[in-house]
GROMACS .gro file of C-alpha atoms in nm:
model
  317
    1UNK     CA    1   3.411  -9.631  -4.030
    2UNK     CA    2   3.182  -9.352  -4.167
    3UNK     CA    3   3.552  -9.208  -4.382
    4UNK     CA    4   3.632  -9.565  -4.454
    5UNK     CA    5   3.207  -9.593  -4.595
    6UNK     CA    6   3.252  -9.265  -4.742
    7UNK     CA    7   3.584  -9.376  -4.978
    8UNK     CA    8   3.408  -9.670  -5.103
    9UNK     CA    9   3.113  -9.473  -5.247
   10UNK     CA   10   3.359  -9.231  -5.389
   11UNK     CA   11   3.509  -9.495  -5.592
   12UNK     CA   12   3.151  -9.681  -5.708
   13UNK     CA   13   2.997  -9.480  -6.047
   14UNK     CA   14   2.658  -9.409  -5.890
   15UNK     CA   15   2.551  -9.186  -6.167
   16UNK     CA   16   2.478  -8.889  -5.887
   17UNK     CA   17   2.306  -9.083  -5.639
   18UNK     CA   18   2.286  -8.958  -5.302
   19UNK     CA   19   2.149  -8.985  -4.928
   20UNK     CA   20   1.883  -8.734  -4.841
   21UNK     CA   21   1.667  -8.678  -4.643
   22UNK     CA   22   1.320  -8.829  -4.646
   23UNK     CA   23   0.958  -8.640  -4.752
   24UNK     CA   24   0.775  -8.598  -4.407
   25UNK     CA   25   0.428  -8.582  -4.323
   26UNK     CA   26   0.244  -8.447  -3.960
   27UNK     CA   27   0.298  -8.742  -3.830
   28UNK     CA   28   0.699  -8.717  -3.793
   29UNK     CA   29   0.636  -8.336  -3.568
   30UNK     CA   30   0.508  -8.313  -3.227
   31UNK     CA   31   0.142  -8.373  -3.196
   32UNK     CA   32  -0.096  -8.068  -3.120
   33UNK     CA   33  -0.202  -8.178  -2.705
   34UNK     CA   34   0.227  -8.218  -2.629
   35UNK     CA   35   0.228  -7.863  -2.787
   36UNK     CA   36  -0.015  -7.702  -2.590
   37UNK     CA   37   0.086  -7.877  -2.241
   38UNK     CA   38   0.430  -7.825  -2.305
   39UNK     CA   39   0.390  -7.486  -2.368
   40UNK     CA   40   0.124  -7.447  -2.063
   41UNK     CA   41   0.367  -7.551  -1.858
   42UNK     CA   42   0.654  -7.346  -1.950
   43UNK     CA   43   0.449  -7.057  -1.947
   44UNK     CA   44   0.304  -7.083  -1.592
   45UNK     CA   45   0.685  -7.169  -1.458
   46UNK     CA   46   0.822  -6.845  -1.653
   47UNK     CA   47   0.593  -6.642  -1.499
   48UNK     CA   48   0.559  -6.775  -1.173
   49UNK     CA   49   0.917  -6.714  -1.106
   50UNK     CA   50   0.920  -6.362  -1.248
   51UNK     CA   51   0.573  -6.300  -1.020
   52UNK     CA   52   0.647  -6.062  -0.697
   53UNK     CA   53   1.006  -5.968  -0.822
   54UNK     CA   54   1.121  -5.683  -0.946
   55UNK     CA   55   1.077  -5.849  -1.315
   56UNK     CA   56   0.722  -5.862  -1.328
   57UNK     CA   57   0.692  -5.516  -1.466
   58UNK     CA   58   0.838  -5.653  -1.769
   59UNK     CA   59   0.649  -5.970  -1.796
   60UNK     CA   60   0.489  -5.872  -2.088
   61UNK     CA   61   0.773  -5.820  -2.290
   62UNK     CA   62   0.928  -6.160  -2.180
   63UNK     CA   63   0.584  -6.294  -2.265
   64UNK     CA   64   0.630  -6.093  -2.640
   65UNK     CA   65   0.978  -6.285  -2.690
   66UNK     CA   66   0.843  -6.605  -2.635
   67UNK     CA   67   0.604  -6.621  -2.886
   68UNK     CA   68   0.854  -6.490  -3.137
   69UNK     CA   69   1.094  -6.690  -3.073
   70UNK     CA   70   0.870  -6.985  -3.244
   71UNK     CA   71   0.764  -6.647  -3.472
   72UNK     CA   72   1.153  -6.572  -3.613
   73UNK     CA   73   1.199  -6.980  -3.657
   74UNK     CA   74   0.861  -7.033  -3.893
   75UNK     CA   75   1.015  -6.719  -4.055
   76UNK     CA   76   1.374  -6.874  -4.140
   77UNK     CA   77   1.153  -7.228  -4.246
   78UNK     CA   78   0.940  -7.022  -4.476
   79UNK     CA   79   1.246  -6.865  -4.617
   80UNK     CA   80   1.413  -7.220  -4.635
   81UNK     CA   81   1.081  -7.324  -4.836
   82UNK     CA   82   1.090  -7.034  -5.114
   83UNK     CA   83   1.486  -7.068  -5.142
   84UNK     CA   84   1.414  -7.445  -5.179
   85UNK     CA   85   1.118  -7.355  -5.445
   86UNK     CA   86   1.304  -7.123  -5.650
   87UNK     CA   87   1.545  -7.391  -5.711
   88UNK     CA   88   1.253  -7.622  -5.790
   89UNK     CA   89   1.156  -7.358  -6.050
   90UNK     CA   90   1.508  -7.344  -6.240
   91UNK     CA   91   1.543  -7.707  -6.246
   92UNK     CA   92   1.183  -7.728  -6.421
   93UNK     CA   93   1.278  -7.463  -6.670
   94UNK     CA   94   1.605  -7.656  -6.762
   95UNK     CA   95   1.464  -8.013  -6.762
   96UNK     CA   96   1.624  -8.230  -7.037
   97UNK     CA   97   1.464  -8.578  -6.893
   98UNK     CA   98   1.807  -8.711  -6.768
   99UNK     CA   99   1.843  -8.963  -6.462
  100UNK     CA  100   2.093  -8.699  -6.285
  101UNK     CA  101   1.838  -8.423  -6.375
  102UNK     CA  102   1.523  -8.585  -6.248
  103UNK     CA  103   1.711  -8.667  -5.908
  104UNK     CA  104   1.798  -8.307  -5.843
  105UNK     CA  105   1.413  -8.177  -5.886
  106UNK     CA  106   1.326  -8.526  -5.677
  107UNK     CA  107   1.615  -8.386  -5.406
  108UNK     CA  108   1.439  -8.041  -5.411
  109UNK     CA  109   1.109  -8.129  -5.385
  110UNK     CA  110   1.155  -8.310  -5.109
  111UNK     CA  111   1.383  -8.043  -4.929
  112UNK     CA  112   1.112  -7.793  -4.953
  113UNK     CA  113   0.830  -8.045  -4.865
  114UNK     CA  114   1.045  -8.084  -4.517
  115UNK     CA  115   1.124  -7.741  -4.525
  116UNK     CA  116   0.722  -7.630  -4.542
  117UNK     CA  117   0.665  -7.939  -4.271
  118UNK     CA  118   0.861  -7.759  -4.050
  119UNK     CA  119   0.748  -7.459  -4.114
  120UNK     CA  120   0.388  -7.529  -4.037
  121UNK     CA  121   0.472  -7.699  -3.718
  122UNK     CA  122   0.633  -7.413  -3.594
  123UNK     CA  123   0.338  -7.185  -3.695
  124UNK     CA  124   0.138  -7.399  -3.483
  125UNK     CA  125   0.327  -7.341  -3.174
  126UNK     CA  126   0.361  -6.974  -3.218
  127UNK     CA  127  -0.033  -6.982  -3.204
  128UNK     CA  128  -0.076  -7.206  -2.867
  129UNK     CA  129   0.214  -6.948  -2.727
  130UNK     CA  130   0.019  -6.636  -2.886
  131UNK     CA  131  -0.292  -6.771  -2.744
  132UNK     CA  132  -0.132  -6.798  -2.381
  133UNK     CA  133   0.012  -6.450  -2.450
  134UNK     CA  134  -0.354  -6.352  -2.522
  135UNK     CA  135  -0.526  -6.500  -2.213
  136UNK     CA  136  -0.194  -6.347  -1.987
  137UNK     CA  137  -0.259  -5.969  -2.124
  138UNK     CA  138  -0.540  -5.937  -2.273
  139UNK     CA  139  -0.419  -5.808  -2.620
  140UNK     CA  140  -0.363  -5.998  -2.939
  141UNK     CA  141   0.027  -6.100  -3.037
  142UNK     CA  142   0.163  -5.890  -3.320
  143UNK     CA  143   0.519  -5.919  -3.446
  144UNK     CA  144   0.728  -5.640  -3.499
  145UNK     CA  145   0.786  -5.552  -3.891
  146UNK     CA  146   0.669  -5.883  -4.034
  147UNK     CA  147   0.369  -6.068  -4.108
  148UNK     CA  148   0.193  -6.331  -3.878
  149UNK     CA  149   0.123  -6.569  -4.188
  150UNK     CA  150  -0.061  -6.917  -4.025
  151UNK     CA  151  -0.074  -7.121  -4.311
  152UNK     CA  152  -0.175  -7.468  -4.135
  153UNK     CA  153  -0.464  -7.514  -4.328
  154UNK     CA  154  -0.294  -7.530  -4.663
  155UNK     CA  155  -0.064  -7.837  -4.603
  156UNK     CA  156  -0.004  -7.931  -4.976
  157UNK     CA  157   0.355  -8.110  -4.937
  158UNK     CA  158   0.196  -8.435  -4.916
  159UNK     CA  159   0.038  -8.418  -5.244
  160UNK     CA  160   0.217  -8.228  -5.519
  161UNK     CA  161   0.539  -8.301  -5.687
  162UNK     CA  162   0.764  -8.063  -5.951
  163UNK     CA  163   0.518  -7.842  -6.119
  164UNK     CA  164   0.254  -7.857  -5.888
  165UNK     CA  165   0.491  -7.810  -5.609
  166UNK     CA  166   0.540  -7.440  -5.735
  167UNK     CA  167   0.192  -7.369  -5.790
  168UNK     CA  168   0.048  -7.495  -5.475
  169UNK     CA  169   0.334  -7.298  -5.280
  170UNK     CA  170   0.236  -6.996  -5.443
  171UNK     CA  171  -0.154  -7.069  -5.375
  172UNK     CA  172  -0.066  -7.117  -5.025
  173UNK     CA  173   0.154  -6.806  -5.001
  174UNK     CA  174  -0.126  -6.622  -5.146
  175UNK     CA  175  -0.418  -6.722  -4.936
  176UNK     CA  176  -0.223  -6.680  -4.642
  177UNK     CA  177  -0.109  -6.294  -4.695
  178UNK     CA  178  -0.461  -6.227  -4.857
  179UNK     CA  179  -0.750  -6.435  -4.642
  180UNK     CA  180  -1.059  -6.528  -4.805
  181UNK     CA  181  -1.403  -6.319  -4.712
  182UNK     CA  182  -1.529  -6.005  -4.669
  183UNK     CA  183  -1.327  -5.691  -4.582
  184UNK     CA  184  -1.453  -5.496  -4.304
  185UNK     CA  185  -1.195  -5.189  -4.198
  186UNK     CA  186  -1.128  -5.115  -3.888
  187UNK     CA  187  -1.022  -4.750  -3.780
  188UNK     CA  188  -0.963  -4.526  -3.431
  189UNK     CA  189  -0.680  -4.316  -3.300
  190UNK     CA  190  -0.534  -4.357  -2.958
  191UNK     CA  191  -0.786  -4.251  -2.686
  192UNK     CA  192  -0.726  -4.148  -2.301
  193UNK     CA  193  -0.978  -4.205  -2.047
  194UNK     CA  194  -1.047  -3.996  -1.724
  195UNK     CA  195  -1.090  -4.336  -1.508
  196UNK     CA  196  -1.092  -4.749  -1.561
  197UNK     CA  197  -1.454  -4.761  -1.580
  198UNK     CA  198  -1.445  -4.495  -1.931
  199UNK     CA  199  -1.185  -4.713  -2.054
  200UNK     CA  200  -1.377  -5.077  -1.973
  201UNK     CA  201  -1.716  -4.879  -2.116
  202UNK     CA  202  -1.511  -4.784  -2.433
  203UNK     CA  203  -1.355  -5.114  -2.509
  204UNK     CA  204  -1.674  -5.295  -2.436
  205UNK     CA  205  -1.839  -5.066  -2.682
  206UNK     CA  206  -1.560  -5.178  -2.946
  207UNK     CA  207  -1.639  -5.532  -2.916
  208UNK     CA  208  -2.000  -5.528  -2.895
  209UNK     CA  209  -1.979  -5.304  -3.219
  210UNK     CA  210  -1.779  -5.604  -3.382
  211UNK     CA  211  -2.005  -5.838  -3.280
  212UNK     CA  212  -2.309  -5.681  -3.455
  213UNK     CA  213  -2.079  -5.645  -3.809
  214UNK     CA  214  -1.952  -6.009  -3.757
  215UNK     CA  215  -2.357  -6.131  -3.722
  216UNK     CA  216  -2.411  -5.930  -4.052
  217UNK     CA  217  -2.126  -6.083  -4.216
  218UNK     CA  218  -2.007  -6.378  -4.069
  219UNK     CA  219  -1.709  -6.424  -4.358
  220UNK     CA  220  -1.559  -6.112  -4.232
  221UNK     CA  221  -1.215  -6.025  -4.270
  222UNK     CA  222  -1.088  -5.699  -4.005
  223UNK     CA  223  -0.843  -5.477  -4.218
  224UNK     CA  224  -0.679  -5.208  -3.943
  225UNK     CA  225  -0.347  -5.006  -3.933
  226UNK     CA  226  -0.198  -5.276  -3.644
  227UNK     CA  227  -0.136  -4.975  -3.388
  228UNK     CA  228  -0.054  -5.193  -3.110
  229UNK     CA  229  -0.097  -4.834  -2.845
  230UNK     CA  230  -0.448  -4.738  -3.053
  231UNK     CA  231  -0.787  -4.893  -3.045
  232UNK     CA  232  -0.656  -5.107  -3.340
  233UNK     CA  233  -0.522  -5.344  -3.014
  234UNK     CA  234  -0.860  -5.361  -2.893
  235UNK     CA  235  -0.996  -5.483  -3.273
  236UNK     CA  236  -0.709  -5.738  -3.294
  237UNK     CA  237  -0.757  -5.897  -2.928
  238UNK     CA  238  -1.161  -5.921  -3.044
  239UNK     CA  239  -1.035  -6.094  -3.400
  240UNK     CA  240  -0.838  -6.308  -3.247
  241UNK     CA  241  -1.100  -6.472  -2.983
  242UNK     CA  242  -1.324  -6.471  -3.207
  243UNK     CA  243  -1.147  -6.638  -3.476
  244UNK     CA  244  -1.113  -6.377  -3.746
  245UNK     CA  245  -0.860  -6.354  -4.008
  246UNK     CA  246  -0.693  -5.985  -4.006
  247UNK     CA  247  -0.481  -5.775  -4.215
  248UNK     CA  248  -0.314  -5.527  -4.094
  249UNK     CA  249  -0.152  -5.187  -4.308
  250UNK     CA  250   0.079  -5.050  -4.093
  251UNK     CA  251   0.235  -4.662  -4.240
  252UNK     CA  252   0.473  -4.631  -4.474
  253UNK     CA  253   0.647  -4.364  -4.283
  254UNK     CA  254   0.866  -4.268  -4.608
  255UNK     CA  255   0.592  -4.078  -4.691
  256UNK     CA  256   0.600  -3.856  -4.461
  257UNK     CA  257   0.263  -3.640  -4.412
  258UNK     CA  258   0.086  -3.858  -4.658
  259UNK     CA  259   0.126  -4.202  -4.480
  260UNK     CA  260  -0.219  -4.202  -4.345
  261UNK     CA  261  -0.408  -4.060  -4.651
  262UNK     CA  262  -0.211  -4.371  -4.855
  263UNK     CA  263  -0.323  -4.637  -4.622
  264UNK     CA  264  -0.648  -4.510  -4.691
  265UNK     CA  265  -0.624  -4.577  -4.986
  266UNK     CA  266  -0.500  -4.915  -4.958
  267UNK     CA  267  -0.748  -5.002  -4.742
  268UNK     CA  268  -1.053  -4.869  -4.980
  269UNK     CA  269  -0.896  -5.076  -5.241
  270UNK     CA  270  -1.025  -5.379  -5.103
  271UNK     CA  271  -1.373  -5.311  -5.156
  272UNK     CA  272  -1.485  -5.361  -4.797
  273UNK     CA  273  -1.837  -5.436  -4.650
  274UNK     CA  274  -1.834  -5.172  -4.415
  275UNK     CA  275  -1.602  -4.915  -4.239
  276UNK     CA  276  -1.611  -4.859  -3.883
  277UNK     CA  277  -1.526  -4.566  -3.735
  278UNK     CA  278  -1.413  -4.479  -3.398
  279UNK     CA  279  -1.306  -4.132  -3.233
  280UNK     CA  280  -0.979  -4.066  -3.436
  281UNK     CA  281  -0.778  -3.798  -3.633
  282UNK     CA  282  -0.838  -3.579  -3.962
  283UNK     CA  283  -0.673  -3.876  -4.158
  284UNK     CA  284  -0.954  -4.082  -3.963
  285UNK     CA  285  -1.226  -3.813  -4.112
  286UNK     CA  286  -1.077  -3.844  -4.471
  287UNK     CA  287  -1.116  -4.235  -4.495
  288UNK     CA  288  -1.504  -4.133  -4.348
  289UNK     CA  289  -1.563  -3.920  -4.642
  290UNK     CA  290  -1.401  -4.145  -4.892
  291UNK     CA  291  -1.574  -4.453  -4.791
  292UNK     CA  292  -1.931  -4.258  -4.783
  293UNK     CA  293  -1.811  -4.139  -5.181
  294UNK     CA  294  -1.783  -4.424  -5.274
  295UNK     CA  295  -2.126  -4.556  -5.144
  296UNK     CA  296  -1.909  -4.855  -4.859
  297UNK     CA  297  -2.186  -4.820  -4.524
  298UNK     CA  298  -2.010  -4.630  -4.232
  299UNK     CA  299  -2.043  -4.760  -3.877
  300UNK     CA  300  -1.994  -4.459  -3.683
  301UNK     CA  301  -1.885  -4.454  -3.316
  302UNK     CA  302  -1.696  -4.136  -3.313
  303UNK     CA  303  -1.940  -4.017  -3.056
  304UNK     CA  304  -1.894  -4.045  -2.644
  305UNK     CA  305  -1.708  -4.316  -2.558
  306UNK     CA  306  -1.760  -4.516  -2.851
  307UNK     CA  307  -2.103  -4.481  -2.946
  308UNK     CA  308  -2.289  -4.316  -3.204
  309UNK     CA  309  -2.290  -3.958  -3.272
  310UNK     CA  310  -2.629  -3.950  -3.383
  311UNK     CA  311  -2.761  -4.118  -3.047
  312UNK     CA  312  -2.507  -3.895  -2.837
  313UNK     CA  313  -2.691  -3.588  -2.985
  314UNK     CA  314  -3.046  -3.709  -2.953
  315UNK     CA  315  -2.964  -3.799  -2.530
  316UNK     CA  316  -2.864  -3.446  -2.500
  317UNK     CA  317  -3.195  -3.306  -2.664
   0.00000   0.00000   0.00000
């Protein structure tokens, strides 16, 4: 039937007419509550079989490839979206106003408009799943040499057609990578404690740190180098309960000696708010300087577990 269906509109002149699919909206994905119980659910089975085995030592990284597997699928959407835009472009820069013409940038728009649908509902589960994965461990989800890009508050497909297709996807592309506020960086090396109660002092001192820069600006934005063994884990798992975008410069290890100095300066070229500092390495000591040369305020913990020097010094007088 479909071959017999399929000859007949072969032999019609349809002037390129053609089937596709339709433009969605939130409505046509599964709603946010199905997500999150779904998700609950297969979360507490995963790990209630893997409990008391000889698996549970590597719970967490079961629990890492769960979120990304909703992680690598918003990826391929978002790559569906900008293949699907880029086509949107060239048909705009060719348009000669035909019926056949205007169909193709119709067929397009639409495509990416399903694509980016898709794209954000994914997103959304990653989150629920990075949120369980936060509650299970106690450290924030990071992926592994990619971006964690959430861009559900910029659903535009609903509203823009052709031209304004292309200029809300790169708005949305842009205020996703590049969150709007006020920088704050972020910096620490990799500690080791003596005993659980340094360690629980130390991180404790990290977040309550946060928590006064957060009061002072409450648009804050925490820039870090996403070292997911250093005390830039403890800043992420605080940004991420408390709701704070994040941007993370990770080394460019091509540079050999001069990674560190460069994310620096990467960093510093954001014009943050304020730097804070926790016990770290001479790179650590050069972004100090900088930031002080360049008249950015310095929160300095690189005393005793966190605190600050300048207290540390007046307890031992």
């Amino acid at each position: 039937m479909h071959s017999s269906f399929s000859d007949q509109l072969a032999g019609l002149d349809l002037s390129g007419f053609s089937i596709g699919p339709a433009p969605v909206s939130t409505n046509d994905f599964p709603v946010h509550d199905a997500v999150v119980q779904t998700l609950e659910a297969v979360w507490s089975d995963l790990f209630a079989m893997v409990s008391g085995t000889a698996l549970e030592a590597d719970a967490e990284d079961l629990g890492w490839a769960f979120v990304n597997i909703f992680h690598r699928s918003a990826t391929r959407k978002s790559t569906a979206v900008d293949r699907a835009t880029d086509e949107v472009r060239a048909l705009l820069a060719t348009a000669d106003g035909s019926e056949i013409h205007t169909h193709e940038l119709e067929t397009q728009v639409e495509r990416a408009q399903c694509a980016e649908g898709a794209m954000i509902a994914l997103e959304e589960m990653r989150e629920v799943a990075a949120a369980l994965y936060l509650n299970e461990f106690g450290s924030s989800w990071k992926p592994v040499s990619s971006s964690r890009f959430n861009h559900s508050a910029m659903l535009t497909s609903a509203l823009v057609e052709g031209r304004e297709f292309v200029r809300a996807r790169s708005e949305a592309k842009r205020r996703a990578a590049m969150p709007e506020g006020t920088p704050v960086i972020f910096a620490g090396g990799r500690t080791r404690h003596p005993n659980e109660q340094d360690a629980l002092t130390f991180a404790n001192n990290v977040w309550a740190t946060l928590d006064k820069v957060h009061d002072r600006v409450p648009d804050m934005v925490l820039v870090h180098g996403g070292d997911t063994k250093g005390v830039d884990r403890l800043a992420s798992s605080w940004a991420e309960r408390r709701n704070i975008p994040q941007i993370s410069f990770s080394l460019d290890m091509r540079l050999g000696a001069r990674a560190g100095f460069k994310r620096n300066e990467r960093m510093l070229s954001l014009d943050p708010r304020y730097v804070v500092a926790f016990p770290g390495n001479g790179v650590l000591e050069r972004l100090v300087i900088e930031a002080k040369s360049r008249r950015i305020t310095v929160v300095d913990r690189r005393g005793p577990l966190g605190t600050s020097p300048k207290r540390a010094a007046q307890d031992t007088d």
